[in-house]
Coordinates of C-alpha atoms and ligand atoms in Angstrom, one line a residue:
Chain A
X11 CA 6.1 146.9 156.2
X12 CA 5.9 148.4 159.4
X13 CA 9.4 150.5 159.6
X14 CA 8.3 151.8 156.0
X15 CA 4.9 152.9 157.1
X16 CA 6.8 154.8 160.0
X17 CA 8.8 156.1 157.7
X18 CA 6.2 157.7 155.6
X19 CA 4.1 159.0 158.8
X20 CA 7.4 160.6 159.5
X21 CA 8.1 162.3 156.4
X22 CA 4.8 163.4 155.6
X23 CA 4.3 164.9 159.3
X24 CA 8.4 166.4 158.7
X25 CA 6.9 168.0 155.3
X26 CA 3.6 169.5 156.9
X27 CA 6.5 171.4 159.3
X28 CA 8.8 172.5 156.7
X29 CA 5.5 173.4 154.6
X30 CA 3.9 175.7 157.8
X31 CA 7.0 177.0 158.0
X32 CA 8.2 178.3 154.3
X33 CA 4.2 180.1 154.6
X34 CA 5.0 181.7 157.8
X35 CA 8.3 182.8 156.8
X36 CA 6.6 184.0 153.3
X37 CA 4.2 185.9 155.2
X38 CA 6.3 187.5 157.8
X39 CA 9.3 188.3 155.0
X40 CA 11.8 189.2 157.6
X41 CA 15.6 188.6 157.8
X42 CA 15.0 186.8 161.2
X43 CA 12.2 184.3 159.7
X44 CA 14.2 182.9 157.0
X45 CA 12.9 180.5 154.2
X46 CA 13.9 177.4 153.6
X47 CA 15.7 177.8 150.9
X48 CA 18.1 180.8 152.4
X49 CA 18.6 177.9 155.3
X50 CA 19.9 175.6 152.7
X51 CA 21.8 178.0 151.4
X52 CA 23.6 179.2 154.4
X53 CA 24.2 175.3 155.2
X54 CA 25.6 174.9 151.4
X55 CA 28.4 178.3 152.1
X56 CA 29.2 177.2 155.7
X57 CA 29.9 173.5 154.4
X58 CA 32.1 175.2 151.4
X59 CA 34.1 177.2 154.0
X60 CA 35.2 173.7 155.5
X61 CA 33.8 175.3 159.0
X62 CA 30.6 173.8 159.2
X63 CA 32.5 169.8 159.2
X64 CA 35.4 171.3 161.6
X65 CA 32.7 172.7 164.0
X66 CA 30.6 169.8 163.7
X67 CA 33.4 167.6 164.6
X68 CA 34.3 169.4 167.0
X69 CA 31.1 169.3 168.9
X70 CA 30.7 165.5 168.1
X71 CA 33.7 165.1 169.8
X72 CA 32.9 166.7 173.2
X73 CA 29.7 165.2 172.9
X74 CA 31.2 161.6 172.7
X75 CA 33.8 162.7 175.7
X76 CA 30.9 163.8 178.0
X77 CA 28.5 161.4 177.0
X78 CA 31.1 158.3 177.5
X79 CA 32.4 159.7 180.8
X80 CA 28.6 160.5 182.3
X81 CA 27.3 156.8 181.1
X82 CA 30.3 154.9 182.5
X83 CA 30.5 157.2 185.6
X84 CA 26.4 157.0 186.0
X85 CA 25.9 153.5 185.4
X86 CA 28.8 152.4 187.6
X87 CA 27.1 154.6 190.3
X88 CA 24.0 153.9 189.8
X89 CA 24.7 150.5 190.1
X90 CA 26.1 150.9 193.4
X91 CA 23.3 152.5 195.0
X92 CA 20.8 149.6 193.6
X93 CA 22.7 147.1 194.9
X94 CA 23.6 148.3 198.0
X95 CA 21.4 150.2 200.7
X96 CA 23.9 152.1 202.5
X97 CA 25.2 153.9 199.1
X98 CA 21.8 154.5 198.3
X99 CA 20.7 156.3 202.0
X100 CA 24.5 157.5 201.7
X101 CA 24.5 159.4 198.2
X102 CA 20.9 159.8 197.1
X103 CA 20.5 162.7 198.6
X104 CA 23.5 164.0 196.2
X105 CA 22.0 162.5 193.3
X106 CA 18.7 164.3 194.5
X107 CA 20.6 167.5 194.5
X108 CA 23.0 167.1 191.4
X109 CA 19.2 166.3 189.3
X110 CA 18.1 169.7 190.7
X111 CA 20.9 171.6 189.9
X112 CA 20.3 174.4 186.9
X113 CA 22.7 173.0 184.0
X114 CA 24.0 176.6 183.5
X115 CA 25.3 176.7 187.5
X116 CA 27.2 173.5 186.5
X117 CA 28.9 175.2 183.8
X118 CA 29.6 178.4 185.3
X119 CA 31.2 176.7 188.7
X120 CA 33.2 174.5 186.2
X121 CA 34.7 177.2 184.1
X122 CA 35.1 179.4 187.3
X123 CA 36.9 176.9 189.3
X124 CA 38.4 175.2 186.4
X125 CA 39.2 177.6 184.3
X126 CA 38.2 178.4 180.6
X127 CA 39.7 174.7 178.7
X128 CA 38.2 171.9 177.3
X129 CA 38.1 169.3 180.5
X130 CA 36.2 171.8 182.3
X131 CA 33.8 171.9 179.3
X132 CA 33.8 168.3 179.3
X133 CA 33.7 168.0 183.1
X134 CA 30.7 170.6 183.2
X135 CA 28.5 168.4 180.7
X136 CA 29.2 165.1 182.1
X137 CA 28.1 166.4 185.3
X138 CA 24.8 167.4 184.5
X139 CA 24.3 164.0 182.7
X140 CA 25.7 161.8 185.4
X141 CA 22.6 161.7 188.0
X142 CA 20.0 160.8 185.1
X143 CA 22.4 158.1 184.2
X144 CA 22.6 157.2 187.8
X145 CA 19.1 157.3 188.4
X146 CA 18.4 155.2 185.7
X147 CA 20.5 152.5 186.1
X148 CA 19.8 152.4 190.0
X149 CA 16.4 151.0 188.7
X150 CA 17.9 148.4 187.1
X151 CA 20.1 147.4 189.4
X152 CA 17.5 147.4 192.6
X153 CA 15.3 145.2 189.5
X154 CA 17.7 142.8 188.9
X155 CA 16.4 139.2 189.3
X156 CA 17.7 137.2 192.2
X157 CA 16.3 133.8 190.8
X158 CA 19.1 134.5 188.3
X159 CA 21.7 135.2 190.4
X160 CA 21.2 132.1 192.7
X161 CA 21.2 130.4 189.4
X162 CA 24.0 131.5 188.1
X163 CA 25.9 131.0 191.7
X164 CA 24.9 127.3 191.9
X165 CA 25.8 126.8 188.3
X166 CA 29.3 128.0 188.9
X167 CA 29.6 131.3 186.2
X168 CA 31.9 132.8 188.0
X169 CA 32.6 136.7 187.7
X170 CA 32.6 137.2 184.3
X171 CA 29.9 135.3 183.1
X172 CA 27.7 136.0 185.5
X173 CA 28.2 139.7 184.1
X174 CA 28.1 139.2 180.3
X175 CA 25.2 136.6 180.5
X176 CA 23.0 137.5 183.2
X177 CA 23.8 140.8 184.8
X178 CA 24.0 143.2 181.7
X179 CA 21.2 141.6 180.0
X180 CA 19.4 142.5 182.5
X181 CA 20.4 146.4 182.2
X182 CA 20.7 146.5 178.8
X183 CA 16.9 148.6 178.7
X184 CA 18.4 150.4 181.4
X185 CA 21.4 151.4 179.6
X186 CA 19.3 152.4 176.2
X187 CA 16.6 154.6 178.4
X188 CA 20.3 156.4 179.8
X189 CA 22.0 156.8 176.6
X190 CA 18.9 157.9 174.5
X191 CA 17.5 160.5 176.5
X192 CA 21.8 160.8 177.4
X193 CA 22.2 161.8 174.3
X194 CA 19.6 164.8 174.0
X195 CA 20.5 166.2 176.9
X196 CA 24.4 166.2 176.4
X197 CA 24.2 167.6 172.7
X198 CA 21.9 170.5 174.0
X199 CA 24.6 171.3 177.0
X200 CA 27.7 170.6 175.1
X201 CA 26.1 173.9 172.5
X202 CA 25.5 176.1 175.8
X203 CA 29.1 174.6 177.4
X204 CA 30.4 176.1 174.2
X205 CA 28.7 179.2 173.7
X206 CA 30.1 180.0 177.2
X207 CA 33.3 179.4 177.0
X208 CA 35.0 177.6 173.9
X209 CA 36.3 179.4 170.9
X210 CA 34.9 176.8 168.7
X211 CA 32.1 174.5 168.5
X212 CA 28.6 174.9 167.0
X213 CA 27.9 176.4 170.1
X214 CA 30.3 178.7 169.2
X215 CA 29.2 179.3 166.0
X216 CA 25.6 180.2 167.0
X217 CA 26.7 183.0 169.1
X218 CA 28.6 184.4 166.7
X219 CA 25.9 184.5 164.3
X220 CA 23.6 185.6 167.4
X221 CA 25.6 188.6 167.0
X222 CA 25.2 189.4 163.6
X223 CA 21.7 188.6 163.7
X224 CA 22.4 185.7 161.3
X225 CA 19.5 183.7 161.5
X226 CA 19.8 181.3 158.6
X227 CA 23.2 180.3 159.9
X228 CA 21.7 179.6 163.1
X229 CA 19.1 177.4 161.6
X230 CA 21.7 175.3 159.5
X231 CA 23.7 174.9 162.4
X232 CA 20.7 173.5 164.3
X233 CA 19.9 171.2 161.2
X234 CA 22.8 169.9 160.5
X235 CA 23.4 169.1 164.1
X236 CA 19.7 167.6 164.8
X237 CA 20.4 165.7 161.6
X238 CA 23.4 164.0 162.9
X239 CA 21.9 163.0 166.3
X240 CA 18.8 162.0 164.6
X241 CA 21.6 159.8 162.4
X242 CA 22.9 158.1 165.5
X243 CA 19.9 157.3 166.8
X244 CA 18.5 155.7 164.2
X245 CA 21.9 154.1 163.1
X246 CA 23.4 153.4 166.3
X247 CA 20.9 153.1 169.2
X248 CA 18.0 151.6 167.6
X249 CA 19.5 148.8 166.0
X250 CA 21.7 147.5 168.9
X251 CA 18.5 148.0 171.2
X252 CA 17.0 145.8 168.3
X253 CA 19.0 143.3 169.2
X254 CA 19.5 143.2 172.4
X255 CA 15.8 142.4 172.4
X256 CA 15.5 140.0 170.0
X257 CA 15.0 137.3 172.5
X258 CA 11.6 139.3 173.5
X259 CA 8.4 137.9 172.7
Chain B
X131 CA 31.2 109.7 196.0
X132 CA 28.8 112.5 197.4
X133 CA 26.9 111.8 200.5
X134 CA 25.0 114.6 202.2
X135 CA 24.4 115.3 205.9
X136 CA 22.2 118.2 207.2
X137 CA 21.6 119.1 210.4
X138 CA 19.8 122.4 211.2
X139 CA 19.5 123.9 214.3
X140 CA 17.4 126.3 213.2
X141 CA 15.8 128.4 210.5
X142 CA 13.8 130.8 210.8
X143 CA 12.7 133.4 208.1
X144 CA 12.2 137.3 209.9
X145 CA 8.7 139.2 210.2
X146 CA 8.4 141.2 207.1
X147 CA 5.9 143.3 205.7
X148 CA 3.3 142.5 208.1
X149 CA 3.7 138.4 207.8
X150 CA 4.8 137.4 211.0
X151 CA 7.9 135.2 211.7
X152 CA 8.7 131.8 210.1
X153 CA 10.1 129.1 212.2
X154 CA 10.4 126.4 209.6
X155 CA 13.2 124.4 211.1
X156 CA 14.4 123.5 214.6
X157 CA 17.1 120.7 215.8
X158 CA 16.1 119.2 212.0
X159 CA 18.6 116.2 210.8
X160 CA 18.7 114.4 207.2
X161 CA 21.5 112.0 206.1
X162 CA 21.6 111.1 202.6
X163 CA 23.9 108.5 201.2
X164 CA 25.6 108.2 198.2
X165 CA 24.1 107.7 194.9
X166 CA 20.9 107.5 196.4
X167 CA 17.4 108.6 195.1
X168 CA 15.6 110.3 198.2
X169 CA 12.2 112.0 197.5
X170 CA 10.8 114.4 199.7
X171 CA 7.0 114.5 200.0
X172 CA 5.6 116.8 202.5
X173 CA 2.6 119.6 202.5
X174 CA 3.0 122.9 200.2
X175 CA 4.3 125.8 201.9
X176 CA 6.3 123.5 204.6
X177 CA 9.9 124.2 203.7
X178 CA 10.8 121.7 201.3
X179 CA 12.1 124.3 198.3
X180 CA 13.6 126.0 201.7
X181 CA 15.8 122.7 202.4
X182 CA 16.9 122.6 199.0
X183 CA 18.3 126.1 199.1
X184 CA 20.1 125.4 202.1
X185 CA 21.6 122.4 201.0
X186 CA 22.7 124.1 197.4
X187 CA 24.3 127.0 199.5
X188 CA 22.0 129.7 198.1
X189 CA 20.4 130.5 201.5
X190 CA 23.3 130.7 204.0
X191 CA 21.2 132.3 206.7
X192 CA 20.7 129.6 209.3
X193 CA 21.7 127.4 212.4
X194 CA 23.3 124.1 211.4
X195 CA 25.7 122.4 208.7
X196 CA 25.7 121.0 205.3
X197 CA 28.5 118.6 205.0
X198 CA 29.3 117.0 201.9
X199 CA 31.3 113.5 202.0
X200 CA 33.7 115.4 198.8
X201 CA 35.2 118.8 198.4
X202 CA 33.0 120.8 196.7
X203 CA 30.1 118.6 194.7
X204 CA 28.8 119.7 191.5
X205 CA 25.6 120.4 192.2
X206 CA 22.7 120.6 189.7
X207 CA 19.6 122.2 190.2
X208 CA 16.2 122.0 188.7
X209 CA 14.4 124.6 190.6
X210 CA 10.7 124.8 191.4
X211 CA 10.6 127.5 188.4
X212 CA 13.0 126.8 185.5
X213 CA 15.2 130.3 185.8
X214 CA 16.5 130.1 182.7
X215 CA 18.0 133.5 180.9
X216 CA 15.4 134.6 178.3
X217 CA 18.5 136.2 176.2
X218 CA 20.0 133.1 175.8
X219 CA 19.0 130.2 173.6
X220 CA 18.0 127.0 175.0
X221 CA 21.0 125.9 173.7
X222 CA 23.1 128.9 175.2
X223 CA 21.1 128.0 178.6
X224 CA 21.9 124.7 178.7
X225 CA 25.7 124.8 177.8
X226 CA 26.8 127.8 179.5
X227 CA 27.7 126.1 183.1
X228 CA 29.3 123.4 180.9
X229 CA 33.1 123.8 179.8
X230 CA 33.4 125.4 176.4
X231 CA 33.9 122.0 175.2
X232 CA 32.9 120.2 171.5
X233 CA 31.9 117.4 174.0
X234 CA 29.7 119.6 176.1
X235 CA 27.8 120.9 173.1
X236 CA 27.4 117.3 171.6
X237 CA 26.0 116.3 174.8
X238 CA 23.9 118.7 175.6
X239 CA 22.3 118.5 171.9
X240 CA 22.2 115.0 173.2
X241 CA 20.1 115.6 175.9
X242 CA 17.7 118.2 174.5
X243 CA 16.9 115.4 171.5
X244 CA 16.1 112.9 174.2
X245 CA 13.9 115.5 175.8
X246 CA 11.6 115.9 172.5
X247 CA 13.4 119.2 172.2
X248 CA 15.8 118.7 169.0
X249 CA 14.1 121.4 167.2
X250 CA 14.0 124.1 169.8
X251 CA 17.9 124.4 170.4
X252 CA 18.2 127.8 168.9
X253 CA 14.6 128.9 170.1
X254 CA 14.8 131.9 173.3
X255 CA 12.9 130.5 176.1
X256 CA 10.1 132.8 176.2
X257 CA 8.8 131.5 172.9
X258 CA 8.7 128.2 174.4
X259 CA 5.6 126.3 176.9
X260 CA 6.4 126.5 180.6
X261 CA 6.6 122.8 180.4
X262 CA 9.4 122.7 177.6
X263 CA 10.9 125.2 179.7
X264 CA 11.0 123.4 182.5
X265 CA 12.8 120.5 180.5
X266 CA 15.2 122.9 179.0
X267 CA 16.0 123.6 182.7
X268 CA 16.3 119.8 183.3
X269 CA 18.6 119.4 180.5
X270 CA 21.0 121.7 182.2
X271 CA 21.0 120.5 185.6
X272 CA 21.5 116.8 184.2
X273 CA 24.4 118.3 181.4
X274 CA 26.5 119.2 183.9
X275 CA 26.8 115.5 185.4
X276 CA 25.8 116.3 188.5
X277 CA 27.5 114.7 191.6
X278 CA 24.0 115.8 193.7
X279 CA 20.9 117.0 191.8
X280 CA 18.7 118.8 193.4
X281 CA 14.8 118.7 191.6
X282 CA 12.3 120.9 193.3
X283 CA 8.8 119.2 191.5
X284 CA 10.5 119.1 188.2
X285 CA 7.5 117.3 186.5
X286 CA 4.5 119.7 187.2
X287 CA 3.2 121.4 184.6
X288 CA 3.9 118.5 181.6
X289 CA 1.4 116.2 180.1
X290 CA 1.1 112.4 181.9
X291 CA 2.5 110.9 178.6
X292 CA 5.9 113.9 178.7
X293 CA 5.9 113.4 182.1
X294 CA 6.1 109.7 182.1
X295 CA 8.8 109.4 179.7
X296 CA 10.6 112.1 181.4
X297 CA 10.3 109.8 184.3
X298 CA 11.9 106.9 182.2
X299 CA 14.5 109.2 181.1
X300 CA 15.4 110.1 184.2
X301 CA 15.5 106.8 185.9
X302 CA 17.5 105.9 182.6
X303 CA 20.2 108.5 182.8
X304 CA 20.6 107.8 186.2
X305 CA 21.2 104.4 185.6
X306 CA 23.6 105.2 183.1
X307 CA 25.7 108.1 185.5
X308 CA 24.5 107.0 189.3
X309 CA 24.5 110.4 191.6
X310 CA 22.6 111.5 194.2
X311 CA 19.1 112.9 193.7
X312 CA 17.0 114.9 196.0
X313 CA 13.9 115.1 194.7
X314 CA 10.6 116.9 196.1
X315 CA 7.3 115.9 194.9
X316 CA 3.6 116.4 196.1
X317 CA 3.0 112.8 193.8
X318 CA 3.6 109.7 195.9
X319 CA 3.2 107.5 193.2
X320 CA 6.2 109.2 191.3
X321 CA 8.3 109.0 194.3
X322 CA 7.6 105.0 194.0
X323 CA 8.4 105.4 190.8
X324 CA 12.0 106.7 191.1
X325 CA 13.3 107.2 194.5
X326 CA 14.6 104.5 196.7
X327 CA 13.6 106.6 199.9
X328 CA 10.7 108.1 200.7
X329 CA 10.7 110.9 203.7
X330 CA 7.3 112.3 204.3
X331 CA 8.1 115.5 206.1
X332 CA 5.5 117.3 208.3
X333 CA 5.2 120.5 210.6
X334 CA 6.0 123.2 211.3
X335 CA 8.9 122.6 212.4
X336 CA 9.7 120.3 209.8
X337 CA 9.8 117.0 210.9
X338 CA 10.6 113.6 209.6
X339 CA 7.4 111.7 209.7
X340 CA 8.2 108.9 207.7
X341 CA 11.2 107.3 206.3
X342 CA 10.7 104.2 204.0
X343 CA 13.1 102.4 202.0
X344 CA 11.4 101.5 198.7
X345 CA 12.0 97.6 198.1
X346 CA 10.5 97.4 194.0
X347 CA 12.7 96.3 191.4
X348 CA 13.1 98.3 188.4
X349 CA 10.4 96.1 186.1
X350 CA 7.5 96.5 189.2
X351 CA 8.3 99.7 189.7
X352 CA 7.4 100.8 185.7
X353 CA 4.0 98.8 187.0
X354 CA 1.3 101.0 188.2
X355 CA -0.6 98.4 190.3
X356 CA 2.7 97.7 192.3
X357 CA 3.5 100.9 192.3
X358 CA -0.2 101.5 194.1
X359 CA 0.1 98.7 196.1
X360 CA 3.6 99.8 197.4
X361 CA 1.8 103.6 198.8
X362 CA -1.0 101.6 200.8
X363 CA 1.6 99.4 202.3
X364 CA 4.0 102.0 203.1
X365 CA 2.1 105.3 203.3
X366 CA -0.9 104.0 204.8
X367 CA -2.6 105.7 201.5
X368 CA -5.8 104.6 200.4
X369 CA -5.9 104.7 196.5
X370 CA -6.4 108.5 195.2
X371 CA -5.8 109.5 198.9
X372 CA -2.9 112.0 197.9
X373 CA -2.5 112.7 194.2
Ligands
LIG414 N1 12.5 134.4 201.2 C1 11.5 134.2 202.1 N2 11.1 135.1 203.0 C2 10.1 134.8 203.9 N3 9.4 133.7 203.9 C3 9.7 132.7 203.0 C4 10.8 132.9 202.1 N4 10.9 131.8 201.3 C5 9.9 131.0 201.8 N5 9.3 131.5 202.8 C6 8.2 130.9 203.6 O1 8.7 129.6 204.1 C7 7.7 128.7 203.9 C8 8.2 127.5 203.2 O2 8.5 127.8 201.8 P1 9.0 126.8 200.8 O3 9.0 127.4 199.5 O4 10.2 126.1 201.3 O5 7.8 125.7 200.8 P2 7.6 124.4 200.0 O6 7.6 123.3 201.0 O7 8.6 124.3 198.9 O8 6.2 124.5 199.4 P3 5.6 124.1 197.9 O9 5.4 122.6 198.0 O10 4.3 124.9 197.8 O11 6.6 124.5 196.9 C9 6.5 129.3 203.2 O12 5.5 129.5 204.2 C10 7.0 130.6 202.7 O13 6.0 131.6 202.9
LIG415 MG1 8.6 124.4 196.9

């Protein structure tokens, strides 16, 4: 089958990696380059402590927060400026701007202005996330089909209808380009969101082992965290893109 | 119940990109009455798909009035492409602007089986021929029991022999459920067929060139050579003239 033949190209190219690395770490023999093994291990200590979960949650859970509040914010703007011309002249050069704007400005205007807590955390990652989203989604919208629309006018759908059958059918690629490449970027802001201000966190986490020069922890911290975004992905975003293309030829 | 009266004043679609501007109407009049079969013939790229817009409301953009002789018609549409929703199954496509009714579904499984498409109720669109999509998009406009329907060519792109019984199906259901049909067609003979108007339009502007009341009974009109015979009379066609 197909998926398992993906499957296999994926593991044999994942074990090529792990192999190049457990030789370069072998050759090196440093602290800072550890071995697979000592990576393990330092995952295996940190999930015995009960800290690796708690700080994983924790993350997950800002993640979610930003990542909800920049696709509903996004989309709904983004959807604005396709469908209408005045938004779009309006607030596309904000967009424009926002896009441009270095991630770690975000943050530090947030925490500055907002003050060390979690909604400016939250606020700080959503707002990096929101143009992309917007963007995105503006494509749709300016895409959507008109034929459709007339269609759906003259055959009396009404609101709702026209929404669920016609409109967001018609976004739903859209909305899975947002949240996939949404979800990269948030994960990677929520860690430096953290690192900057948040006494937990795996973000918070790596600095303290930046400090100590604790390598391997850092590397669990990335794999377990890559692990669990690779595990939505595949588990989450995949599956209902799946089948909100079933109808495809 | 659902007599139509258009009068446009004007319509006229703006310059854009480079085309110039379209003056496809001007001082135009049309009165349809009730439960009548009127088919428009008329040149491609006239205004005939145009018309029909403007009567179903979807272009609002002109001089003049659509009056209906009831509040509010139920209007079916089969358009000059079938627009259906590729996410939806035929089924889906053909019972969504129906009442979430057991006797919707019954009837629109009804209709798809008498439309030789039984089998492809739970088949997406895309999957299917443009001509079995264009009956799926049929079987909606007529599932709705239209007070007007509106067909914009609705049997291009099908076999003779589909085509033909679609013909008889249509004449059929109409028979069975009289409304009012507007139906454009570049094929004269199918207009003889099944309308009991003809109005040959020509311009630009459009313009009412002929207006013919067609006088066959039902059995002559299923009857190619009267059906033939009728067009020379009445069009002034020669045999093969027009197809
Ligand atoms: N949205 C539009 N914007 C600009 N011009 C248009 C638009 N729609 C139609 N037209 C023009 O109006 C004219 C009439 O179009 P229409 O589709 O009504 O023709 P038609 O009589 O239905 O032709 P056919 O028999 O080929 O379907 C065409 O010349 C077309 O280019
Ligand atoms: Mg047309």
């Amino acid at each position: 089958m197909a998926f398992a033949g993906r499957l296999g190209w994926s593991a044999l190219s994942l074990g090529v990696f792990v192999a190049l690395w457990w030789i370069a770490a072998l050759v090196v023999d440093s602290r800072l380059l550890p071995d697979p093994p000592t990576v393990v291990r330092a995952l295996v200590v940190a999930a015995e402590t009960g800290e690796l979960i708690f700080n994983l949650l924790v993350t997950l859970a800002r993640v979610a927060a930003s990542f909800a509040i920049a696709m509903l914010v996004g989309s709904a703007l983004g959807i604005l400026l396709g469908l209408s011309r005045t938004a779009d002249r309006l607030l596309s050069p904000w967009v424009v701007l926002f896009l441009n704007l270095p991630a770690l400005v975000i943050i530090i205007l947030a925490y500055v202005w907002f003050g060390l807590n979690e909604s400016a955390a939250i606020l700080a990652v959503a707002i990096n996330k929101i143009p992309n989203v917007a963007v995105t989604l503006r494509e749709g919208a300016v895409a959507l089909s008109r034929d459709l629309a007339e269609m759906a006018r003259i055959y009396r759908f009404g609101r709702w209808k026209t929404l669920r059958h016609v409109i967001l059918p018609q976004l739903a690629p859209f909305f899975a380009a947002a949240a996939r490449s949404g979800l990269a970027l948030v994960w990677k802001i929520v860690l430096v969101v953290e690192l900057l201000g948040r006494p937990n966190g795996v973000g918070f986490e790596l600095q303290s082992s930046f400090q100590l020069f604790d390598v391997a922890t850092i590397l669990a911290y990335a794999l377990a965290f890559g692990m669990i975004v690779q595990a939505i992905e595949l588990g989450l975003i995949q599956p209902w893109e799946r089948a909100a293309n079933r109808w495809r030829r | 119940m659902t007599a139509v009266s258009i009068e446009i004043a004007a319509k006229t679609f703006p310059a854009s990109g480079g085309a110039p501007a379209r003056r496809l109407y001007a001082d135009f009049s049309l009165e349809v009455a009730d439960q009548s079969f009127t088919a428009l013939l008329g040149p491609s790229g006239l205004g005939k798909t145009t018309l029909l817009n403007l009567i179903a409301g979807v272009d609002r953009d002109f001089e003049g009035r659509v009056a209906f002789s009831r509040e509010e018609p139920r209007i079916g549409y089969a358009f000059q492409s079938p627009r259906l929703l590729p996410w939806r199954t035929v089924l889906e496509n053909v019972t969504l602007p129906l009442p979430k009714t057991a006797a919707s579904l019954t009837r629109a499984l009804g209709l798809l089986t008498e439309m030789g498409l039984g089998d492809a109720a739970d088949v997406y669109p895309e999957r299917l021929s443009l001509g079995m999509q264009r009956r799926v998009a049929l079987a909606r406009a007529f599932a709705l029991e239209p007070d007007l329907l509106l067909m914009d060519e609705p049997f291009v792109s099908l076999d003779e022999a589909n085509a033909d019984r679609l013909r008889d199906l249509l004449a059929e259901l109409i028979a069975r459920r009289p409304t009012t049909v507007l139906f454009v067609t570049h094929d004269s003979r199918e207009a003889v067929r099944l309308a009991d108007r003809l109005v040959v339009l020509a311009g630009p502007p459009v313009r009412v060139e002929q207006d013919v009341a067609v006088t066959l009974t039902p059995e002559q009109r299923t009857m190619p050579g009267e059906v033939d015979r009728f067009r020379e009379a009445s069009l002034g066609l020669r045999r093969g003239a027009v197809a």
